[in-house]
Coordinates of C-alpha atoms in Angstrom, one line a residue:
Chain A
S1 CA 6.5 -4.7 -10.9
Q2 CA 5.3 -1.4 -10.9
Q3 CA 1.7 -1.1 -12.4
G4 CA 1.4 2.6 -11.7
E5 CA 3.6 5.3 -11.9
E6 CA 3.1 8.9 -10.7
D7 CA 3.7 12.3 -12.0
P8 CA 5.3 14.5 -10.0
Q9 CA 7.6 12.5 -7.8
A10 CA 7.8 15.6 -5.3
L11 CA 5.5 18.6 -5.5
S12 CA 5.9 21.6 -3.3
I13 CA 2.8 24.6 -3.4
Q14 CA 1.4 27.3 -0.8
E15 CA -1.4 26.7 1.5
G16 CA -5.1 26.9 -0.1
E17 CA -3.7 26.3 -3.5
N18 CA -4.8 23.0 -5.4
A19 CA -2.3 20.5 -5.7
T20 CA -2.9 17.8 -8.8
M21 CA -1.1 14.2 -8.8
N22 CA -0.9 12.0 -12.0
C23 CA -0.7 8.6 -12.2
S24 CA -0.1 6.2 -15.2
Y25 CA -0.8 2.4 -15.6
K26 CA -0.4 -0.1 -17.8
T27 CA -2.7 -3.1 -18.0
S28 CA -6.6 -3.3 -17.7
I29 CA -7.7 -2.6 -14.3
N30 CA -10.9 -3.2 -12.2
N31 CA -10.3 -0.6 -10.1
L32 CA -7.6 2.0 -9.0
Q33 CA -7.2 3.7 -5.4
W34 CA -5.5 6.5 -4.1
Y35 CA -3.9 6.3 -0.4
R36 CA -2.0 8.8 1.6
Q37 CA 1.2 7.5 4.2
N38 CA 2.4 10.3 6.2
S39 CA 6.3 10.0 6.8
G40 CA 7.1 6.7 7.7
R41 CA 3.7 5.5 8.8
G42 CA 0.9 3.3 7.6
L43 CA -0.9 4.2 4.2
V44 CA -4.3 4.9 4.8
H45 CA -7.1 4.9 1.8
L46 CA -8.4 7.7 0.5
I47 CA -10.8 7.2 -2.5
L48 CA -11.4 4.4 -5.2
I49 CA -12.8 4.7 -8.8
R50 CA -14.3 2.0 -10.6
S51 CA -13.3 1.2 -14.4
N52 CA -16.7 2.3 -15.5
E53 CA -16.1 5.3 -13.7
R54 CA -15.0 8.9 -15.2
E55 CA -15.1 11.4 -11.9
K56 CA -15.1 10.7 -8.4
H57 CA -15.6 13.0 -5.7
S58 CA -15.0 13.1 -1.6
G59 CA -14.5 16.6 0.3
R60 CA -11.5 18.2 -1.2
L61 CA -10.6 15.1 -3.0
R62 CA -11.4 14.7 -6.8
V63 CA -9.9 11.6 -8.8
T64 CA -10.8 11.2 -12.5
L65 CA -10.1 8.4 -14.5
D66 CA -9.2 8.1 -18.1
T67 CA -9.0 4.4 -19.2
S68 CA -8.3 5.0 -22.4
K69 CA -5.2 6.7 -22.0
K70 CA -4.6 4.3 -18.7
S71 CA -4.2 7.5 -16.3
S72 CA -5.9 9.0 -13.2
S73 CA -5.4 12.3 -11.4
L74 CA -5.7 13.1 -7.7
L75 CA -7.0 17.1 -7.1
I76 CA -6.7 18.1 -3.5
T77 CA -8.7 21.6 -3.4
A78 CA -7.6 24.2 -1.5
S79 CA -4.8 22.2 0.4
R80 CA -3.6 22.6 3.9
A81 CA -0.2 22.5 5.9
A82 CA -1.8 18.8 7.1
D83 CA -2.0 17.4 3.3
T84 CA 1.7 17.1 3.3
A85 CA 2.5 13.7 3.0
S86 CA 3.1 10.6 0.0
Y87 CA 0.4 9.9 -2.3
F88 CA 0.5 6.6 -4.0
C89 CA -1.7 5.5 -6.6
A90 CA -2.7 1.5 -6.4
T91 CA -4.1 -0.6 -9.3
A92 CA -6.2 -3.6 -8.6
T93 CA -6.5 -5.6 -12.0
N94 CA -9.1 -8.6 -13.0
N95 CA -7.2 -11.2 -12.9
A96 CA -5.1 -10.6 -9.3
G97 CA -8.2 -10.1 -6.8
N98 CA -7.8 -8.2 -4.2
M99 CA -3.7 -8.0 -5.3
L100 CA -3.0 -3.7 -5.4
T101 CA 0.1 -2.9 -7.3
F102 CA 1.7 0.5 -6.1
G103 CA 3.1 3.0 -7.8
G104 CA 6.4 4.9 -6.3
G105 CA 4.5 8.1 -5.2
T106 CA 4.1 11.6 -5.2
R107 CA 5.8 13.4 -2.5
L108 CA 3.3 16.5 -1.6
M109 CA 4.8 19.4 0.5
V110 CA 2.1 22.0 1.4
K111 CA 3.8 24.7 3.1
P112 CA 1.9 27.4 5.5
Chain B
E1 CA -11.1 -0.3 17.5
A2 CA -10.5 -1.5 13.7
Q3 CA -6.6 -1.8 12.9
V4 CA -4.1 -4.3 11.5
T5 CA -0.9 -4.4 14.3
Q6 CA 2.3 -4.7 13.7
N7 CA 5.6 -5.9 15.9
P8 CA 7.8 -5.1 16.1
R9 CA 7.5 -1.7 14.9
Y10 CA 11.3 -1.1 14.9
L11 CA 14.0 -4.5 14.7
I12 CA 17.6 -4.4 14.0
T13 CA 19.3 -7.9 13.4
V14 CA 22.3 -9.4 12.0
T15 CA 22.8 -11.3 9.2
G16 CA 21.6 -14.9 9.2
K17 CA 19.3 -14.6 12.1
K18 CA 16.0 -15.9 11.7
L19 CA 13.1 -13.3 12.6
T20 CA 9.3 -13.5 12.5
V21 CA 7.3 -10.0 12.3
T22 CA 3.7 -10.2 13.5
C23 CA 0.5 -9.2 11.8
S24 CA -3.0 -9.3 13.5
Q25 CA -6.1 -7.6 12.3
N26 CA -9.8 -7.8 14.3
M27 CA -11.7 -7.0 11.3
N28 CA -12.3 -10.4 10.0
H29 CA -10.6 -9.9 7.0
E30 CA -10.3 -13.0 4.9
Y31 CA -7.3 -11.2 3.0
M32 CA -4.1 -10.1 4.4
S33 CA -0.6 -8.8 2.7
W34 CA 2.9 -7.9 3.3
Y35 CA 4.8 -5.3 1.6
R36 CA 8.4 -4.1 1.9
Q37 CA 9.0 -0.1 0.9
D38 CA 11.9 0.6 -0.6
P39 CA 12.9 4.3 -1.3
G40 CA 12.6 5.1 -5.2
L41 CA 10.4 1.7 -5.7
G42 CA 7.4 2.1 -3.9
L43 CA 5.5 -0.6 -2.4
R44 CA 6.3 -3.7 -3.5
Q45 CA 4.4 -6.8 -2.7
I46 CA 6.2 -10.2 -1.0
Y47 CA 3.0 -12.4 0.0
Y48 CA -0.6 -12.5 0.0
S49 CA -3.5 -14.5 1.5
M50 CA -7.3 -14.8 0.2
N51 CA -8.2 -17.0 3.6
V52 CA -7.0 -19.2 6.1
E53 CA -4.1 -21.8 4.6
V54 CA -4.1 -20.0 1.4
T55 CA -0.6 -18.1 0.6
D56 CA 0.6 -16.9 -2.1
K57 CA 3.2 -15.1 -3.7
G58 CA 3.7 -11.3 -4.5
D59 CA 6.6 -9.9 -6.7
V60 CA 9.5 -10.1 -4.5
P61 CA 8.8 -13.5 -2.1
E62 CA 12.6 -14.3 -2.4
G63 CA 13.9 -15.1 1.1
Y64 CA 10.5 -14.5 2.9
K65 CA 8.1 -17.4 3.8
V66 CA 4.1 -16.8 5.9
S67 CA 1.7 -18.4 7.0
R68 CA -1.6 -18.2 7.3
K69 CA -3.0 -20.5 10.4
E70 CA -5.5 -18.0 11.8
K71 CA -8.1 -15.6 10.1
R72 CA -6.5 -12.6 12.2
N73 CA -2.8 -13.2 11.9
F74 CA -0.1 -13.5 9.3
P75 CA 3.2 -13.6 10.2
L76 CA 6.3 -12.7 8.1
I77 CA 9.4 -15.0 8.4
L78 CA 13.0 -14.7 7.5
E79 CA 14.6 -17.4 7.7
S80 CA 18.1 -15.9 6.9
P81 CA 18.1 -12.3 7.0
S82 CA 20.6 -10.6 4.3
P83 CA 21.2 -6.9 4.7
N84 CA 19.7 -6.4 1.3
Q85 CA 15.9 -7.1 3.2
T86 CA 17.0 -3.8 5.3
S87 CA 13.3 -2.0 4.7
L88 CA 9.8 -0.8 5.9
Y89 CA 7.5 -3.8 5.7
F90 CA 3.7 -3.1 5.6
C91 CA 1.2 -5.7 6.6
A92 CA -2.3 -5.3 5.1
S93 CA -5.9 -6.7 5.7
G94 CA -9.0 -6.3 3.6
R95 CA -12.3 -8.0 2.4
T96 CA -11.9 -10.3 -0.4
G97 CA -13.6 -9.3 -3.9
Y98 CA -12.8 -6.5 -6.1
G99 CA -12.6 -3.2 -5.3
T100 CA -11.9 -3.4 -1.7
E101 CA -9.7 -0.7 0.2
A102 CA -6.1 -2.4 1.9
F103 CA -6.3 -1.2 5.9
F104 CA -2.3 -0.8 6.4
G105 CA -0.8 -1.5 9.6
Q106 CA 1.6 1.0 11.1
G107 CA 5.0 -0.7 9.5
T108 CA 8.0 -2.2 10.5
R109 CA 11.5 -0.9 10.2
L110 CA 13.7 -3.9 9.8
T111 CA 17.9 -3.3 9.4
V112 CA 19.9 -6.2 9.0
V113 CA 23.9 -5.8 9.6

């Protein structure tokens, strides 16, 4: 079952613009993670935010978490063509240890 | 270099012919997992293992088997593959405990004809 649902499913922007992707989930979580996947390749971990955190930064990435709304957002600032990829949110629930449940992903295209 | 290695990367097989996809990690991770990725369905967990000799079903375990005899290896076995198992498969590993990131292999694209 998909715990996380990303929105939008696809996003196309120009280089230099900001990209915002949203993730909604259904049950209580221990933490939420964002991953990036280049076409047909393995996923790469970007950032993790715990349920008691509201915002986290890593370089050009900013993640927010609103547990009352069961939602998270990933903001990529000053996007580059190399940011073109699919982005997935994944949730870790308290009852499932390491088990991560992934959403369907957002396909981001950054045009040079 | 820390990595998760899957083999083969690409495989075309026929219905019913048993196959094994290998997965090995060199990070001494306790936790390992298999996912399949299908268009529109995202990643779905097939099986996972919290340690040697400990395995458990994920969301879509039907038609698959796994084993965890050694810490570094977690092979995925399809005893009698069917066309609906055509998919992109990923192995992942991580440390046990909540809040740990998963490290993914490069994927195995399987086609069952």
